[in-house]
Amino acid sequence: MKVIRVANENDGGKEALKVFEAALANGARTFGLATGGTPETTYKELVASDLDFSRCTSVNLDEYVGLGPDDPQSYNYYMRTRLFDAKPFKANYLPDGLAADPDAEVARYNEVIAAHPVDLQLLGIGRNGHIGFNEPGSPVDGKVRKIKLTESTIEANARYFDNEADVPQYAYSMGIGQIMAAKQILLEAFGDKKADAIAAMVDGPVTPEVPASILQRHPNVTVIVDEAAAAKLK
Ligand code: GLP
């Protein structure tokens, strides 16, 4: 893993922009994208840049079950307002939170991923080391599935909702096997709440209890961390 330390998340966004620029220049055309607070500065930099994604495809990591594209808390809404409206892609794929048949939606999204191998996968990390919504204990060869969120994840994501009770209990998420299949991975983490997860991911043993630790086995991972998130690294 290549660890890049930055002063703050604004500088993190600028470093991430360089990674996207290089990937595009090297022929990357399929981007795996993430949501949450962490990639906000990256998307601001992408929007402000002159990068052209019109020949590119995006596949997102995850979506809440029960939230549709018009719900401001949905990841579909997030992606449109943070990136896609300003930077059109050839195609954007996300799981459909309103799908009537969850099993069929899981099968559909697995086909989407299989048809669009990811060149560069952007990731955040949960406080418990989750990636996408792959909570501790998730299978390392896993594919898309419907996942019950842990209490810690619901609590962490409650800040975006009026009440903790409004946070969906389930999400569709790409599996760890699919994340690991990306040619290149860029993981970002900012703030002291991520320090334990970053230390465990980089310096700890590879274990399903820290889902991100499997990234130690991926040949091309860049990690961008601010000082607070890097504080517990060896
Ligand atoms: C969420 C998302 C992840 C994200 C993580 C951290 O639950 N499913 O994709 O990386 O938690 O979120 P944040 O960046 O807001 O801290």
Short mmCIF file of C-alpha atoms and ligand atoms in Angstrom, two decimals:
data_model
loop_
_atom_site.label_atom_id
_atom_site.label_comp_id
_atom_site.label_asym_id
_atom_site.label_seq_id
_atom_site.Cartn_x
_atom_site.Cartn_y
_atom_site.Cartn_z
CA MET A 1 0.00 0.00 0.00
CA LYS A 2 1.21 3.45 -0.84
CA VAL A 3 0.23 5.84 1.97
CA ILE A 4 0.07 9.56 1.16
CA ARG A 5 -0.25 11.85 4.17
CA VAL A 6 -1.88 15.24 3.74
CA ALA A 7 -2.61 18.12 6.11
CA ASN A 8 -6.38 18.08 5.68
CA GLU A 9 -9.20 16.81 3.51
CA ASN A 10 -8.95 19.68 1.04
CA ASP A 11 -5.38 18.65 0.27
CA GLY A 12 -6.62 15.05 0.19
CA GLY A 13 -9.05 15.98 -2.58
CA LYS A 14 -6.19 17.54 -4.55
CA GLU A 15 -4.09 14.36 -4.21
CA ALA A 16 -7.06 12.25 -5.25
CA LEU A 17 -7.53 14.42 -8.34
CA LYS A 18 -3.96 13.55 -9.37
CA VAL A 19 -4.75 9.84 -9.06
CA PHE A 20 -7.87 10.24 -11.23
CA GLU A 21 -5.92 12.29 -13.81
CA ALA A 22 -3.19 9.67 -14.06
CA ALA A 23 -5.70 6.83 -14.30
CA LEU A 24 -7.61 8.56 -17.12
CA ALA A 25 -4.37 9.34 -18.94
CA ASN A 26 -3.44 5.64 -18.62
CA GLY A 27 -6.70 4.56 -20.23
CA ALA A 28 -9.01 3.98 -17.26
CA ARG A 29 -12.61 4.17 -18.45
CA THR A 30 -14.58 2.48 -15.66
CA PHE A 31 -14.64 4.09 -12.26
CA GLY A 32 -15.94 2.51 -9.08
CA LEU A 33 -17.34 5.31 -6.95
CA ALA A 34 -18.12 5.79 -3.28
CA THR A 35 -20.33 8.08 -1.22
CA GLY A 36 -20.18 9.50 2.31
CA GLY A 37 -18.46 12.53 3.76
CA THR A 38 -14.96 11.39 2.83
CA PRO A 39 -14.99 11.74 -0.98
CA GLU A 40 -16.72 15.16 -0.95
CA THR A 41 -13.47 17.09 -1.52
CA THR A 42 -12.45 14.65 -4.24
CA TYR A 43 -15.69 15.21 -6.12
CA LYS A 44 -15.30 19.00 -5.72
CA GLU A 45 -11.86 18.74 -7.32
CA LEU A 46 -13.14 16.53 -10.13
CA VAL A 47 -15.99 18.94 -10.83
CA ALA A 48 -13.62 21.94 -10.85
CA SER A 49 -11.14 20.13 -13.11
CA ASP A 50 -11.19 19.93 -16.87
CA LEU A 51 -11.31 16.13 -16.82
CA ASP A 52 -13.73 14.65 -19.32
CA PHE A 53 -15.70 11.56 -18.24
CA SER A 54 -18.07 11.53 -21.19
CA ARG A 55 -16.53 8.31 -22.52
CA CYS A 56 -16.41 6.74 -19.06
CA THR A 57 -18.71 4.53 -17.03
CA SER A 58 -19.26 4.57 -13.28
CA VAL A 59 -20.41 1.77 -11.00
CA ASN A 60 -21.21 2.69 -7.42
CA LEU A 61 -20.40 0.60 -4.40
CA ASP A 62 -23.70 0.63 -2.60
CA GLU A 63 -27.19 2.04 -1.99
CA TYR A 64 -29.63 2.03 0.88
CA VAL A 65 -32.54 -0.36 0.54
CA GLY A 66 -35.79 1.63 0.49
CA LEU A 67 -34.43 4.97 -0.72
CA GLY A 68 -35.12 6.15 -4.28
CA PRO A 69 -33.19 8.56 -6.50
CA ASP A 70 -35.27 11.56 -5.37
CA ASP A 71 -34.56 10.97 -1.69
CA PRO A 72 -31.76 13.36 -0.69
CA GLN A 73 -30.29 10.64 1.58
CA SER A 74 -30.01 8.15 -1.25
CA TYR A 75 -26.62 7.50 -2.77
CA ASN A 76 -28.14 7.99 -6.20
CA TYR A 77 -29.10 11.57 -5.24
CA TYR A 78 -25.66 12.09 -3.67
CA MET A 79 -23.82 11.05 -6.82
CA ARG A 80 -25.94 13.19 -9.13
CA THR A 81 -25.57 16.32 -7.02
CA ARG A 82 -21.86 15.85 -6.15
CA LEU A 83 -20.59 14.68 -9.54
CA PHE A 84 -22.79 13.41 -12.35
CA ASP A 85 -24.83 16.59 -12.98
CA ALA A 86 -21.61 18.55 -13.47
CA LYS A 87 -19.54 15.79 -15.08
CA PRO A 88 -21.62 13.63 -17.39
CA PHE A 89 -20.51 10.03 -17.90
CA LYS A 90 -21.49 7.73 -20.75
CA ALA A 91 -23.35 5.62 -18.17
CA ASN A 92 -23.80 5.57 -14.39
CA TYR A 93 -24.78 2.43 -12.51
CA LEU A 94 -26.00 2.14 -8.92
CA PRO A 95 -28.09 -0.44 -7.11
CA ASP A 96 -31.81 0.46 -7.18
CA GLY A 97 -32.90 1.05 -3.59
CA LEU A 98 -36.55 0.80 -4.60
CA ALA A 99 -36.32 -2.51 -6.46
CA ALA A 100 -39.40 -4.59 -5.70
CA ASP A 101 -37.52 -7.88 -5.70
CA PRO A 102 -34.23 -7.71 -3.73
CA ASP A 103 -32.94 -11.04 -5.07
CA ALA A 104 -33.49 -9.91 -8.65
CA GLU A 105 -31.79 -6.58 -7.89
CA VAL A 106 -28.78 -8.37 -6.42
CA ALA A 107 -28.57 -10.55 -9.55
CA ARG A 108 -28.95 -7.52 -11.83
CA TYR A 109 -26.22 -5.54 -10.08
CA ASN A 110 -23.86 -8.53 -10.09
CA GLU A 111 -24.32 -8.63 -13.87
CA VAL A 112 -23.60 -4.89 -14.09
CA ILE A 113 -20.33 -5.35 -12.20
CA ALA A 114 -19.34 -8.38 -14.28
CA ALA A 115 -19.95 -6.40 -17.48
CA HIS A 116 -17.95 -3.36 -16.30
CA PRO A 117 -14.60 -4.33 -14.78
CA VAL A 118 -13.42 -1.43 -12.65
CA ASP A 119 -10.17 0.34 -13.52
CA LEU A 120 -10.05 2.68 -10.52
CA GLN A 121 -12.10 2.07 -7.37
CA LEU A 122 -12.55 4.94 -4.91
CA LEU A 123 -13.20 3.91 -1.30
CA GLY A 124 -13.84 5.41 2.10
CA ILE A 125 -13.64 3.34 5.25
CA GLY A 126 -16.05 2.82 8.12
CA ARG A 127 -14.98 3.29 11.73
CA ASN A 128 -15.11 -0.49 12.10
CA GLY A 129 -13.01 -1.01 8.98
CA HIS A 130 -15.91 -1.66 6.61
CA ILE A 131 -15.58 -0.95 2.88
CA GLY A 132 -18.71 -0.36 0.84
CA PHE A 133 -21.16 -1.81 3.34
CA ASN A 134 -19.09 -4.94 3.90
CA GLU A 135 -19.26 -5.13 7.66
CA PRO A 136 -16.82 -7.14 9.84
CA GLY A 137 -17.10 -10.84 9.08
CA SER A 138 -18.03 -10.31 5.40
CA PRO A 139 -16.65 -12.95 3.00
CA VAL A 140 -13.47 -11.83 1.25
CA ASP A 141 -14.66 -13.33 -2.04
CA GLY A 142 -18.14 -11.83 -1.69
CA LYS A 143 -20.29 -10.37 -4.46
CA VAL A 144 -23.23 -7.95 -4.41
CA ARG A 145 -25.71 -8.69 -1.68
CA LYS A 146 -28.32 -7.20 0.59
CA ILE A 147 -26.64 -6.46 3.92
CA LYS A 148 -27.99 -5.71 7.39
CA LEU A 149 -26.10 -2.69 8.69
CA THR A 150 -24.42 -2.86 12.09
CA GLU A 151 -25.45 -0.55 14.92
CA SER A 152 -22.13 1.30 14.69
CA THR A 153 -22.66 2.00 10.98
CA ILE A 154 -26.24 3.15 11.54
CA GLU A 155 -25.06 5.42 14.33
CA ALA A 156 -22.19 6.81 12.21
CA ASN A 157 -24.49 7.51 9.26
CA ALA A 158 -27.27 8.99 11.42
CA ARG A 159 -25.70 12.44 11.09
CA TYR A 160 -27.14 12.68 7.59
CA PHE A 161 -30.70 11.89 8.73
CA ASP A 162 -33.17 13.79 10.94
CA ASN A 163 -33.43 10.82 13.34
CA GLU A 164 -31.34 7.70 13.84
CA ALA A 165 -34.60 5.76 13.38
CA ASP A 166 -34.75 7.05 9.77
CA VAL A 167 -31.45 5.40 8.80
CA PRO A 168 -32.23 2.38 6.64
CA GLN A 169 -31.38 -0.97 8.25
CA TYR A 170 -30.32 -2.61 5.00
CA ALA A 171 -28.22 -1.74 1.98
CA TYR A 172 -27.12 -3.32 -1.27
CA SER A 173 -23.35 -3.43 -1.51
CA MET A 174 -20.74 -4.65 -3.87
CA GLY A 175 -18.81 -7.49 -2.24
CA ILE A 176 -15.18 -7.53 -1.18
CA GLY A 177 -14.25 -9.91 -4.01
CA GLN A 178 -15.56 -7.38 -6.54
CA ILE A 179 -13.74 -4.50 -4.83
CA MET A 180 -10.50 -6.52 -4.88
CA ALA A 181 -10.97 -7.16 -8.63
CA ALA A 182 -10.48 -3.46 -9.43
CA LYS A 183 -7.17 -2.78 -11.20
CA GLN A 184 -6.39 0.11 -8.88
CA ILE A 185 -7.84 1.21 -5.55
CA LEU A 186 -7.78 4.64 -3.93
CA LEU A 187 -8.91 4.73 -0.29
CA GLU A 188 -9.31 7.98 1.59
CA ALA A 189 -9.77 8.63 5.31
CA PHE A 190 -9.94 11.89 7.19
CA GLY A 191 -10.36 12.67 10.88
CA ASP A 192 -9.54 11.00 14.18
CA LYS A 193 -12.61 8.72 14.10
CA LYS A 194 -10.86 6.76 11.32
CA ALA A 195 -7.47 6.40 13.07
CA ASP A 196 -8.13 2.94 14.55
CA ALA A 197 -9.51 1.59 11.27
CA ILE A 198 -6.56 2.94 9.28
CA ALA A 199 -4.00 1.48 11.70
CA ALA A 200 -5.74 -1.89 11.61
CA MET A 201 -6.01 -1.81 7.81
CA VAL A 202 -2.35 -0.91 7.18
CA ASP A 203 -0.45 -2.45 10.09
CA GLY A 204 -2.78 -5.11 11.47
CA PRO A 205 -3.29 -8.72 10.42
CA VAL A 206 -5.43 -9.50 7.38
CA THR A 207 -8.69 -10.58 8.95
CA PRO A 208 -12.40 -10.54 8.04
CA GLU A 209 -12.93 -8.67 11.32
CA VAL A 210 -11.31 -5.65 9.62
CA PRO A 211 -12.73 -5.90 6.09
CA ALA A 212 -10.34 -3.25 4.68
CA SER A 213 -7.28 -5.25 5.83
CA ILE A 214 -7.63 -7.51 2.77
CA LEU A 215 -6.44 -4.52 0.72
CA GLN A 216 -2.91 -5.40 1.94
CA ARG A 217 -3.12 -8.24 -0.61
CA HIS A 218 -4.08 -5.97 -3.54
CA PRO A 219 -1.16 -5.00 -5.82
CA ASN A 220 -2.14 -1.37 -6.46
CA VAL A 221 -3.62 0.51 -3.50
CA THR A 222 -3.10 4.17 -2.70
CA VAL A 223 -4.26 5.45 0.70
CA ILE A 224 -4.74 9.18 1.29
CA VAL A 225 -4.97 10.13 4.97
CA ASP A 226 -4.85 13.34 6.92
CA GLU A 227 -2.75 13.63 10.08
CA ALA A 228 -5.67 12.73 12.37
CA ALA A 229 -6.53 9.54 10.47
CA ALA A 230 -2.81 8.63 10.28
CA ALA A 231 -2.21 9.24 13.99
CA LYS A 232 -2.11 5.57 15.01
CA LEU A 233 -0.01 4.27 12.09
CA LYS A 234 3.32 2.70 13.02
C1 GLP B 1 -20.66 4.37 4.74
C2 GLP B 1 -20.49 3.92 3.28
C3 GLP B 1 -19.06 3.68 2.94
C4 GLP B 1 -18.25 4.83 3.47
C5 GLP B 1 -18.23 4.79 4.98
C6 GLP B 1 -17.60 6.02 5.61
O1 GLP B 1 -21.38 3.50 5.53
N1 GLP B 1 -21.25 2.78 2.89
O2 GLP B 1 -18.93 3.53 1.53
O3 GLP B 1 -16.92 4.73 3.03
O4 GLP B 1 -19.49 4.54 5.53
O5 GLP B 1 -18.41 7.15 5.47
P1 GLP B 1 -17.90 8.60 5.68
O6 GLP B 1 -17.01 8.89 4.52
O7 GLP B 1 -19.12 9.47 5.67
O8 GLP B 1 -17.15 8.63 6.96
#
